CSV table of C-alpha atoms and ligand atoms in Angstrom, one decimal:
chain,number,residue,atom,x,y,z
A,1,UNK,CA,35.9,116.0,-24.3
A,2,UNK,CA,34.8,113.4,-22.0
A,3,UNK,CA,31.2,112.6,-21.0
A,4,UNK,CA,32.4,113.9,-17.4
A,5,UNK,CA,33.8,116.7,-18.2
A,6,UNK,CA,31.0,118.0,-20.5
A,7,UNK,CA,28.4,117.6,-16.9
A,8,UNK,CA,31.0,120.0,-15.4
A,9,UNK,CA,32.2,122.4,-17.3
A,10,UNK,CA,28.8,123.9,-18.9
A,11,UNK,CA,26.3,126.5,-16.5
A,12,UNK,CA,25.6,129.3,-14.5
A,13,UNK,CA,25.6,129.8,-10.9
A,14,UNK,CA,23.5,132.5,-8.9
A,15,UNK,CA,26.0,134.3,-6.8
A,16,UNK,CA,25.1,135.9,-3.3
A,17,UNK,CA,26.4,138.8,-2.3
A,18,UNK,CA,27.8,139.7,0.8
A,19,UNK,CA,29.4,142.8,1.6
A,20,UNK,CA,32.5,142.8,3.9
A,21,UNK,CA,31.2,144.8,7.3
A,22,UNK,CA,34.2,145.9,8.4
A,23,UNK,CA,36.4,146.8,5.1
A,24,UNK,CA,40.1,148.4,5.3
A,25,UNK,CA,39.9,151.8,6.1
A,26,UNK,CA,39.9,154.5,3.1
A,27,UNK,CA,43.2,156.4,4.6
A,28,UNK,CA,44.5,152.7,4.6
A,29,UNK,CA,43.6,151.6,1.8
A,30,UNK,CA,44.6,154.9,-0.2
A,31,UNK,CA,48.4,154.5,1.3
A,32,UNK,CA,48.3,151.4,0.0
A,33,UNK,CA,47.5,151.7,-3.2
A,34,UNK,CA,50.1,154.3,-3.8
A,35,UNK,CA,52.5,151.7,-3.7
A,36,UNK,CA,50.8,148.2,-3.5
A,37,UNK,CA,54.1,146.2,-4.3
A,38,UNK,CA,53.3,143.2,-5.9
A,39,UNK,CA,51.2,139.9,-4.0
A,40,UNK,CA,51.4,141.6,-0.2
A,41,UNK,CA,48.3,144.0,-0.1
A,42,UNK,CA,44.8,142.5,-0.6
A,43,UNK,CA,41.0,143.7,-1.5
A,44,UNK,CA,38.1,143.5,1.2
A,45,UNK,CA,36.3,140.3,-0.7
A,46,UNK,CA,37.0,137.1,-2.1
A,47,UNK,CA,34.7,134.5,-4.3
A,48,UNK,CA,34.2,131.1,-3.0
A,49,UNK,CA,32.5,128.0,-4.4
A,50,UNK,CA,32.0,124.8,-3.2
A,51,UNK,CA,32.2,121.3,-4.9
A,52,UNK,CA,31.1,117.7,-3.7
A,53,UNK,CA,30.5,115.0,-6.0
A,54,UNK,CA,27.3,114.1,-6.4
A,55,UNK,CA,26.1,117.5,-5.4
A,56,UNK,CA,28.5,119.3,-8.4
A,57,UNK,CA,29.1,123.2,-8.1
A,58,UNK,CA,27.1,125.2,-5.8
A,59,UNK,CA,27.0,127.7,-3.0
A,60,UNK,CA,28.9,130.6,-4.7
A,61,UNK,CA,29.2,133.4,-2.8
A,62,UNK,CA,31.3,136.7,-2.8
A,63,UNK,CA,32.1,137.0,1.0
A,64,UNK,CA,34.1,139.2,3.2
A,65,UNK,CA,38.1,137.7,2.9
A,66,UNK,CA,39.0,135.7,5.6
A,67,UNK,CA,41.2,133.4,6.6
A,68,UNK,CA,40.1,129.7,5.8
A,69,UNK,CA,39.6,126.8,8.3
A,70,UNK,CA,40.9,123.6,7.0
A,71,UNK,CA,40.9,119.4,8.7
A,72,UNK,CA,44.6,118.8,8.8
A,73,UNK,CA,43.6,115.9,7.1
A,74,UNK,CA,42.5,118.2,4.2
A,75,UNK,CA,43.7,116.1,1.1
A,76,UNK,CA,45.8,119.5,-0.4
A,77,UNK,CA,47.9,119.6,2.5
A,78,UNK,CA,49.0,116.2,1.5
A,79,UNK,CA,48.8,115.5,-1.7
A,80,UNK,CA,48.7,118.9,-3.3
A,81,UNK,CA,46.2,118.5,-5.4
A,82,UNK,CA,45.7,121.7,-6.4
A,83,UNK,CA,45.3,124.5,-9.4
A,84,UNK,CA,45.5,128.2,-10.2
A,85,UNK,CA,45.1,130.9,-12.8
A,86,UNK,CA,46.7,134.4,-13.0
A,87,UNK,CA,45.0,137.5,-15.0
A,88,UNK,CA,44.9,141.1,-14.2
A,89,UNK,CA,42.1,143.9,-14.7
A,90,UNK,CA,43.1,147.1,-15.8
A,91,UNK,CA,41.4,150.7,-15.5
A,92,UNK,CA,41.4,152.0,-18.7
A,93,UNK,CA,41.5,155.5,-20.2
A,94,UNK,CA,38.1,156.0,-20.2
A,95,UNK,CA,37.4,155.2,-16.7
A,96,UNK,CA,35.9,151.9,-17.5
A,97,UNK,CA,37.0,148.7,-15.9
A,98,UNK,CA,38.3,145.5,-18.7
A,99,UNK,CA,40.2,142.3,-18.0
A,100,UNK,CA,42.7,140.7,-20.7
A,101,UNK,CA,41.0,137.4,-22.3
A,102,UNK,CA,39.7,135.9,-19.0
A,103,UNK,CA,37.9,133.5,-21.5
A,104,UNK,CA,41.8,132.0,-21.8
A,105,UNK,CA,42.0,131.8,-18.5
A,106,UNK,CA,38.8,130.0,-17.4
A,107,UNK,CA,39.7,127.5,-20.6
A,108,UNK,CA,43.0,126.4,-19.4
A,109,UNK,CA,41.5,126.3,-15.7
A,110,UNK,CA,39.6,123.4,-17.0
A,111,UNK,CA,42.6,121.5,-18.7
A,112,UNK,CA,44.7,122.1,-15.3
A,113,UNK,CA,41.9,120.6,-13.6
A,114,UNK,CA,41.4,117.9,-16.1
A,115,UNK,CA,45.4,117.2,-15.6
A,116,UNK,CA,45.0,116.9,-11.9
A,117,UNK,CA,41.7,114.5,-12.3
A,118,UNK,CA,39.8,117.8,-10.7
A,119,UNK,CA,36.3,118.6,-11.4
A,120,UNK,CA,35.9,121.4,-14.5
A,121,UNK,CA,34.5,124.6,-13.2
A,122,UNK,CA,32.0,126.0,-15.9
A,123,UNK,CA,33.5,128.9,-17.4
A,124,UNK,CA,31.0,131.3,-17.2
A,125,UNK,CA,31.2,130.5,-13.0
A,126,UNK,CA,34.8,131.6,-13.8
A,127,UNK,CA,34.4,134.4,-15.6
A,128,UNK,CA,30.7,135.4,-13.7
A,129,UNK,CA,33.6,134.9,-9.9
A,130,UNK,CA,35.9,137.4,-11.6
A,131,UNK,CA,33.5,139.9,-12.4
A,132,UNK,CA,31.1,140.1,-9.5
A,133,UNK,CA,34.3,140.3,-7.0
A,134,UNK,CA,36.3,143.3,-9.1
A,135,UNK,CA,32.9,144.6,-8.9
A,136,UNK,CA,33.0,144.7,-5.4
A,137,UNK,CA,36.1,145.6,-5.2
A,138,UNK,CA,36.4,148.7,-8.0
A,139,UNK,CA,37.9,151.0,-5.1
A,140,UNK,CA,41.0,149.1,-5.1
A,141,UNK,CA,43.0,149.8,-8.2
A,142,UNK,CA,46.4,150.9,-7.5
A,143,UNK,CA,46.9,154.5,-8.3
A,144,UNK,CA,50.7,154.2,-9.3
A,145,UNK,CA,51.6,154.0,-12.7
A,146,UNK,CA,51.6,150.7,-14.3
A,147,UNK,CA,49.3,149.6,-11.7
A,148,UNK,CA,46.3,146.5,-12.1
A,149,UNK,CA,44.2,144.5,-9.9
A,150,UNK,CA,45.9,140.9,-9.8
A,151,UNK,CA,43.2,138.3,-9.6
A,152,UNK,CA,44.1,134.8,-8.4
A,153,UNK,CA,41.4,132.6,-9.2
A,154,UNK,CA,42.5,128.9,-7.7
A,155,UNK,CA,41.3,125.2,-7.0
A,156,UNK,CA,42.2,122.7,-4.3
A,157,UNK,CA,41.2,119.3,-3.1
A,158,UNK,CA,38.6,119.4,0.7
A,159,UNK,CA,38.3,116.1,1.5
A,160,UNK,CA,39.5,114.7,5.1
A,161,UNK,CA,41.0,111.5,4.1
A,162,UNK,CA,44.3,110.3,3.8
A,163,UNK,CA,44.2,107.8,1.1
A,164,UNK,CA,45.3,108.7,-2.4
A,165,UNK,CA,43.0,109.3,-4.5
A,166,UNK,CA,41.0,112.5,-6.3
A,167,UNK,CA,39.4,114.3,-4.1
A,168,UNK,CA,35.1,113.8,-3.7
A,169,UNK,CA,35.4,117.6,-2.3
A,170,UNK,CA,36.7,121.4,-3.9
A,171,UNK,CA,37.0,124.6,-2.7
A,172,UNK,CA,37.6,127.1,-5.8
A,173,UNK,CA,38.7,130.9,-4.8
A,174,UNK,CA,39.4,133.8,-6.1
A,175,UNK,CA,41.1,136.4,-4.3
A,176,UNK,CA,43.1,140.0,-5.6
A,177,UNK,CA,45.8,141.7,-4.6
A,178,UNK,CA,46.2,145.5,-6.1
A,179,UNK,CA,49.9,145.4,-7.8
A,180,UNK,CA,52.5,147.8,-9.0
A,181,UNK,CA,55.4,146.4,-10.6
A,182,UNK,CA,56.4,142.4,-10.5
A,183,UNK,CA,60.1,143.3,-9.7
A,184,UNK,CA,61.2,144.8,-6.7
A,185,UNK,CA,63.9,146.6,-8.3
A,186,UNK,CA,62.3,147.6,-11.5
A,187,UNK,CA,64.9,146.3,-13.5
A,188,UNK,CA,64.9,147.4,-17.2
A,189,UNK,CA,66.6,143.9,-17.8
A,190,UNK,CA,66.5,140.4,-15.7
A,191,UNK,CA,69.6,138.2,-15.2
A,192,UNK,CA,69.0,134.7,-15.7
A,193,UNK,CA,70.6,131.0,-14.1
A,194,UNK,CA,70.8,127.9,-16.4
A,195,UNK,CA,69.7,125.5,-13.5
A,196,UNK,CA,72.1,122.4,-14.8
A,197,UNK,CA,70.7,120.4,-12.1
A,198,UNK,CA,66.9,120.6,-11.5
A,199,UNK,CA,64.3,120.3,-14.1
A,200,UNK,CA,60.7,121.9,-13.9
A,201,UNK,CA,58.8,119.4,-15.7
A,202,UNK,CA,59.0,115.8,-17.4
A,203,UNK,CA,57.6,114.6,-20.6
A,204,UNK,CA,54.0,112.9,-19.3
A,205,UNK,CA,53.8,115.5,-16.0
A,206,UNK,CA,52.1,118.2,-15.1
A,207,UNK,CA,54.3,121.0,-16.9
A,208,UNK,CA,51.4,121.8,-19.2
A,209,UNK,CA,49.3,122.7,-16.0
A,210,UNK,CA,49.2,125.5,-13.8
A,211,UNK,CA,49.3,123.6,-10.6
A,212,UNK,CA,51.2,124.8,-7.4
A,213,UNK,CA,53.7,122.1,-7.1
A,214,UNK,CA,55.2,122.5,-10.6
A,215,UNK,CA,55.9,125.7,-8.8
A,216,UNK,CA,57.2,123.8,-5.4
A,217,UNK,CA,59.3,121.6,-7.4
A,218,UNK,CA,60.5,125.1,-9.1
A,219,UNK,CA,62.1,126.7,-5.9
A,220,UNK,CA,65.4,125.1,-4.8
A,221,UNK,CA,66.6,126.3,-8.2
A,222,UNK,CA,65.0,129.9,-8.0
A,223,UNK,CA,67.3,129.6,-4.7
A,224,UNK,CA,70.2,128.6,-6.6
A,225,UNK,CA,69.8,130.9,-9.1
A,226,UNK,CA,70.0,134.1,-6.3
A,227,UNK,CA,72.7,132.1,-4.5
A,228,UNK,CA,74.4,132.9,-8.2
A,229,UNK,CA,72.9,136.6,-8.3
A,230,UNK,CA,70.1,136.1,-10.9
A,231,UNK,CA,67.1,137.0,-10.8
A,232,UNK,CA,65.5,134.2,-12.0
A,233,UNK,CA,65.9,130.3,-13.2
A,234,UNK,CA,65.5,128.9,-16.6
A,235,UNK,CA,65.1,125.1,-17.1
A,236,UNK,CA,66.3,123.2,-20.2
A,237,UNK,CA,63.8,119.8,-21.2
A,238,UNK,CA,64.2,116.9,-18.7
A,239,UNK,CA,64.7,114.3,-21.6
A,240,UNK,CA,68.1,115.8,-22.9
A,241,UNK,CA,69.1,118.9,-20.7
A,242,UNK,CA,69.9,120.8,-23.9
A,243,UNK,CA,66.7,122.5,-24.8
A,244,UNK,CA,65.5,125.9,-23.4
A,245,UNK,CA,61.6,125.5,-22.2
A,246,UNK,CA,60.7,128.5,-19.8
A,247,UNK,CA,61.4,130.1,-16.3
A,248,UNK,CA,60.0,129.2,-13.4
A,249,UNK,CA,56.6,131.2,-14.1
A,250,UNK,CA,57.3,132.3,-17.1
A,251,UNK,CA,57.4,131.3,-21.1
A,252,UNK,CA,60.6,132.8,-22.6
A,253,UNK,CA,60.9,134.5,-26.6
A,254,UNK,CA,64.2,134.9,-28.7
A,255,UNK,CA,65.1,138.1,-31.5
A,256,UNK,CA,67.0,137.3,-34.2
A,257,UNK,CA,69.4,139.9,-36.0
A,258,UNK,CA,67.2,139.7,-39.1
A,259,UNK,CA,64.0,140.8,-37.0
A,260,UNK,CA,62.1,137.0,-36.3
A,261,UNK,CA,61.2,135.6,-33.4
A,262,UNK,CA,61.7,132.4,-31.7
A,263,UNK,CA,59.9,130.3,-28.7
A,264,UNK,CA,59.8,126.8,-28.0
A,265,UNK,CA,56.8,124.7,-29.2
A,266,UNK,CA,54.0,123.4,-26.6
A,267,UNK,CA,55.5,120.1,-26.5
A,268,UNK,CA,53.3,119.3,-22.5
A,269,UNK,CA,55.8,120.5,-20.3
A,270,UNK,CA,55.7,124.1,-21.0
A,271,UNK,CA,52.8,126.1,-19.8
A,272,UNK,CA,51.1,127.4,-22.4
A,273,UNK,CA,51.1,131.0,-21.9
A,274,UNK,CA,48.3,134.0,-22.3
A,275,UNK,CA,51.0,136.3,-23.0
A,276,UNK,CA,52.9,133.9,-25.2
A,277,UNK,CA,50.0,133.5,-27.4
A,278,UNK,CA,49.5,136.8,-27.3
A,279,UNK,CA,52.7,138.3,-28.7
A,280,UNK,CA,53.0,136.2,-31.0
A,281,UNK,CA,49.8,137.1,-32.6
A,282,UNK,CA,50.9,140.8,-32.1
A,283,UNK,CA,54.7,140.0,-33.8
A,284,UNK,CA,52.5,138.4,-36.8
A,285,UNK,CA,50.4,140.8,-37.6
A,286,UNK,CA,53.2,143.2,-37.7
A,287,UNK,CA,54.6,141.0,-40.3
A,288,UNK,CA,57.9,139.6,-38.4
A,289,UNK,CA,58.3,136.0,-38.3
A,290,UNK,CA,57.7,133.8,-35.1
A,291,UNK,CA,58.9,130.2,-35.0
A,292,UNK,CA,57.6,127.9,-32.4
A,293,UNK,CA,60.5,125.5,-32.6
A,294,UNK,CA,63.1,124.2,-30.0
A,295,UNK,CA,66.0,126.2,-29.4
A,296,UNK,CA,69.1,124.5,-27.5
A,297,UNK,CA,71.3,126.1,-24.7
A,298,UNK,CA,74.5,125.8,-26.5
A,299,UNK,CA,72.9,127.6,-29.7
A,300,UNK,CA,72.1,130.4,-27.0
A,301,UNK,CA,75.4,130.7,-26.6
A,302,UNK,CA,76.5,130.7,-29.6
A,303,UNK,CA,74.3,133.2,-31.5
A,304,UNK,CA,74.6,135.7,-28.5
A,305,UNK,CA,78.5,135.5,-28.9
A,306,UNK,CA,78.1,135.6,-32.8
A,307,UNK,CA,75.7,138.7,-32.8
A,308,UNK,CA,72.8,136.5,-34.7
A,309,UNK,CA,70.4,136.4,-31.7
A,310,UNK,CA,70.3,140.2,-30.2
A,311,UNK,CA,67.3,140.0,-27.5
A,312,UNK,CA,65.6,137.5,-25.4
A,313,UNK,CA,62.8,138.2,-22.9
A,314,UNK,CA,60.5,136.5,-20.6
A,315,UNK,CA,56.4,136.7,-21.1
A,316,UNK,CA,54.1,136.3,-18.4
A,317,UNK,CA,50.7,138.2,-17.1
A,318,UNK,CA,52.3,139.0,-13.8
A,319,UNK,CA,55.6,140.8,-14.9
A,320,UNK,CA,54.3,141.2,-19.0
A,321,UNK,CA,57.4,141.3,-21.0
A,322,UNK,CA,61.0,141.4,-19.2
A,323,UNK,CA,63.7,141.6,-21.3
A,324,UNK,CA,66.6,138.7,-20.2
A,325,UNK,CA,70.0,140.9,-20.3
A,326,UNK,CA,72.5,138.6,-18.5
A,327,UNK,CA,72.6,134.8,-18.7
A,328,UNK,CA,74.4,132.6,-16.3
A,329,UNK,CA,75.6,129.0,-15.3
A,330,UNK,CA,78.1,126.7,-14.2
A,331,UNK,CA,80.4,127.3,-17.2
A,332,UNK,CA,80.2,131.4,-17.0
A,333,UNK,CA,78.0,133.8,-18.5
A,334,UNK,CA,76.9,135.7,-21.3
A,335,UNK,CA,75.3,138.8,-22.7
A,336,UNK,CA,72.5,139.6,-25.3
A,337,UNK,CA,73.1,142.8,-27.6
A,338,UNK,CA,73.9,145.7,-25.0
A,339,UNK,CA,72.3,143.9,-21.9
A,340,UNK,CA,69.8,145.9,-21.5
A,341,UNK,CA,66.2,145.9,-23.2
A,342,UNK,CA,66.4,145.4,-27.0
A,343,UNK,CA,63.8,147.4,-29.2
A,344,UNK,CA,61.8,144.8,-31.0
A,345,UNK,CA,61.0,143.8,-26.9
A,346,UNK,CA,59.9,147.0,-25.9
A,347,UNK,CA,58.0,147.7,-29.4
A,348,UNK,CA,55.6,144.4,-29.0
A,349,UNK,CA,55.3,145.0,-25.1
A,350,UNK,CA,54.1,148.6,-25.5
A,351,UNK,CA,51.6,146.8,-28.3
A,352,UNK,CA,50.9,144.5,-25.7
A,353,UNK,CA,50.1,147.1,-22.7
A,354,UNK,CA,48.4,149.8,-25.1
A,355,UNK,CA,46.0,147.3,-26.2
A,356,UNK,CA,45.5,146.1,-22.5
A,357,UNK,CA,44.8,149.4,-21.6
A,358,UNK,CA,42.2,150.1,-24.3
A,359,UNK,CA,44.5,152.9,-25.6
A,360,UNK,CA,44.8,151.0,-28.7
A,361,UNK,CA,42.0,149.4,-30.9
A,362,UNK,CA,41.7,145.8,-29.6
A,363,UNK,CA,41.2,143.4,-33.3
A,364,UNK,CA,40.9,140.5,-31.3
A,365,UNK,CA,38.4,140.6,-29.2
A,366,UNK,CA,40.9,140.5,-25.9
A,367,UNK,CA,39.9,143.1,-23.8
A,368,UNK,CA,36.7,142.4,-21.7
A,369,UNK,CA,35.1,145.2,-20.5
A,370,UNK,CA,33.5,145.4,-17.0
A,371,UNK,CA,31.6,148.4,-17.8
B,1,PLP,C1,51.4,131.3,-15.6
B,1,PLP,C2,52.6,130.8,-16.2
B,1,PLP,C3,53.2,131.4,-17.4
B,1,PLP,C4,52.6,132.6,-18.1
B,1,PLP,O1,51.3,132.5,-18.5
B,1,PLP,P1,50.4,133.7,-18.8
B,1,PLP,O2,49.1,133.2,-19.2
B,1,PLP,O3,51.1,134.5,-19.9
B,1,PLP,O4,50.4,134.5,-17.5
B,1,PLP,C5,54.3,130.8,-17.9
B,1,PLP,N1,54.9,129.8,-17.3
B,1,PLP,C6,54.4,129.2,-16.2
B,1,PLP,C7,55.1,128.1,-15.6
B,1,PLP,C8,53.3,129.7,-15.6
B,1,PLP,O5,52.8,129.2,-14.5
């Protein structure tokens, strides 16, 4: 670590509290949460804190949520400097409130910033945001099934000024939005476009980061990939075009016939996944094998039509685990086992959620309790 990022990414920050005065009303907010959707609805409060340099982190506050009033010369409008994080809390069995490994989150927070020559937020500020606002905000978990609080924690560059260079001024948020199900039609498998044409991320970028133009630069081909009725893109490596990396927002897995796993290796322009990580720790200690190795298109292909690979799914904390069922592109398409969700992908997601959801013993430490 570098002398600058050791001055920012160490300390605690008192937080002051102010209540929202005029919150959503109950028989609102009780419709609501009966079916939240995913990203639309949102809680009463957010957490805000500022940065300037010289000054460093300060004025943290959890505040009514508002809408924010920016210069149009406000550097992120231009330049899009800018980073975010994704994690969910959970109710569990017992009543009590727990979020999944926000320690993960507030770590790679710092290497996005570092990537984007952003100051490091501490990562008990991040964690000590997270906590004080779902706090506040305990009334809102969704009562559907499957339901969580989503929490967005995110970054972005303050300073009026147009000329390029980092920012001297942050804002970092966090806000939540109460969530059902990712997709809309609650699909027991995704369909999924080969983009041939756009990449997501270059060796050297930022594809390593979670920064919001990765996901900008991202879209056309989500478009192109519904033009071509899929739900979703997958891009191959820039260098070649002929390696799988991930989707858009997510990091993808392979199931072999003889029960292994495969995902490609963190090679700095695939986001390195919570989830990801996660699974494959789960698939281990169940004994199966996972290989972190590079896996081409045209093997895809091939193994699917063979009968050697018989699952594939997608990883992410917003949607979990999807299972892929249709593949698509320019040359045709193709299928994985039946199409539908394999069982090695269901076994490891159920893991996955049970532990999540404290209704299974948590060995590593992952579930962060709220009390
Ligand atoms: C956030 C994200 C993921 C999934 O990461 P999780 O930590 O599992 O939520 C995968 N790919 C991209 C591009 C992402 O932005």
């Amino acid at each position: 670590m570098t002398a600058r990022s050791d001055v920012h990414s160490k300390g605690r920050l008192p937080f002051v509290v102010e209540k929202n005065s005029a919150p959503v009303a109950l028989a609102e907010r009780t419709a609501v949460l009966a079916d939240p959707g995913f990203g639309r609805v949102f809680t009463d409060h957010m957490a805000i804190v500022r940065y300037t340099e010289g000054k460093g982190w300060h004025d943290a506050r959890i505040t009514a949520r508002k809408p924010l009033s920016l210069d149009p010369a406000s550097a992120v409008l231009h330049y899009a400097q800018e980073i975010f994080e994704g994690l969910k809390a959970y109710r569990l069995a017992d009543g009590s409130m727990a979020m999944f490994r926000p320690d993960a989150n507030a770590r790679r927070f710092r290497h996005s910033a570092e990537r984007l020559a952003m100051p490091q937020l501490p990562e008990e500020v991040f964690i000590e945001s997270i906590e004080q606002l779902v706090k506040v905000d305990r009334d809102w978990f969704p009562t559907v099934e499957g339901g969580s609080l989503y929490i967005r924690p995110f970054m972005f560059a303050n300073e009026v000024f147009l000329g390029v260079k980092p920012s001297s001024e942050y804002l970092y948020l966090v806000i939540i939005s109460p969530v059902g199900g990712y997709f809309k039609s609650g699909a027991p498998a995704v369909s999924i476009w080969v983009s041939q044409e756009y990449t997501r991320a270059a060796p050297g970028g930022t594809g390593a980061a979670k920064c919001g133009g990765n996901y900008a630069a991202s879209l056309v081909a989500q478009a192109e990939a519904s033009k071509h009725g899929c739900d979703q893109v997958v891009f191959l490596d820039a260098a070649e075009h002929k390696w799988v990396e991930e989707l858009g927002g997510m990091n993808v897995f392979f199931v072999f016939e003889d029960g292994s796993l495969q995902t490609p290796p963190l090679s700095g322009t695939i986001l390195p996944g919570i989830t990801r990580e996660s699974l494959m720790a789960l698939a281990r200690s169940e004994g199966l094998t996972v290989r972190e190795q590079p896996y081409s298109f045209d093997q895809w292909k091939a193994d699917a039509a063979s009968g050697k690979l018989t699952e594939a799914f997608a990883c992410g904390t917003a949607a979990v685990v999807t299972p892929i069922g249709r593949v698509a592109s320019p040359e045709g398409e193709f299928r994985m086992g039946a199409g539908g969700p394999g069982q090695t992908t269901m076994r490891i997601k159920q893991k996955l959620v049970d532990i999540q959801r404290g209704v299974a013993p948590d060995p590593h430490g992952w579930v962060h309790r709220l009390g």
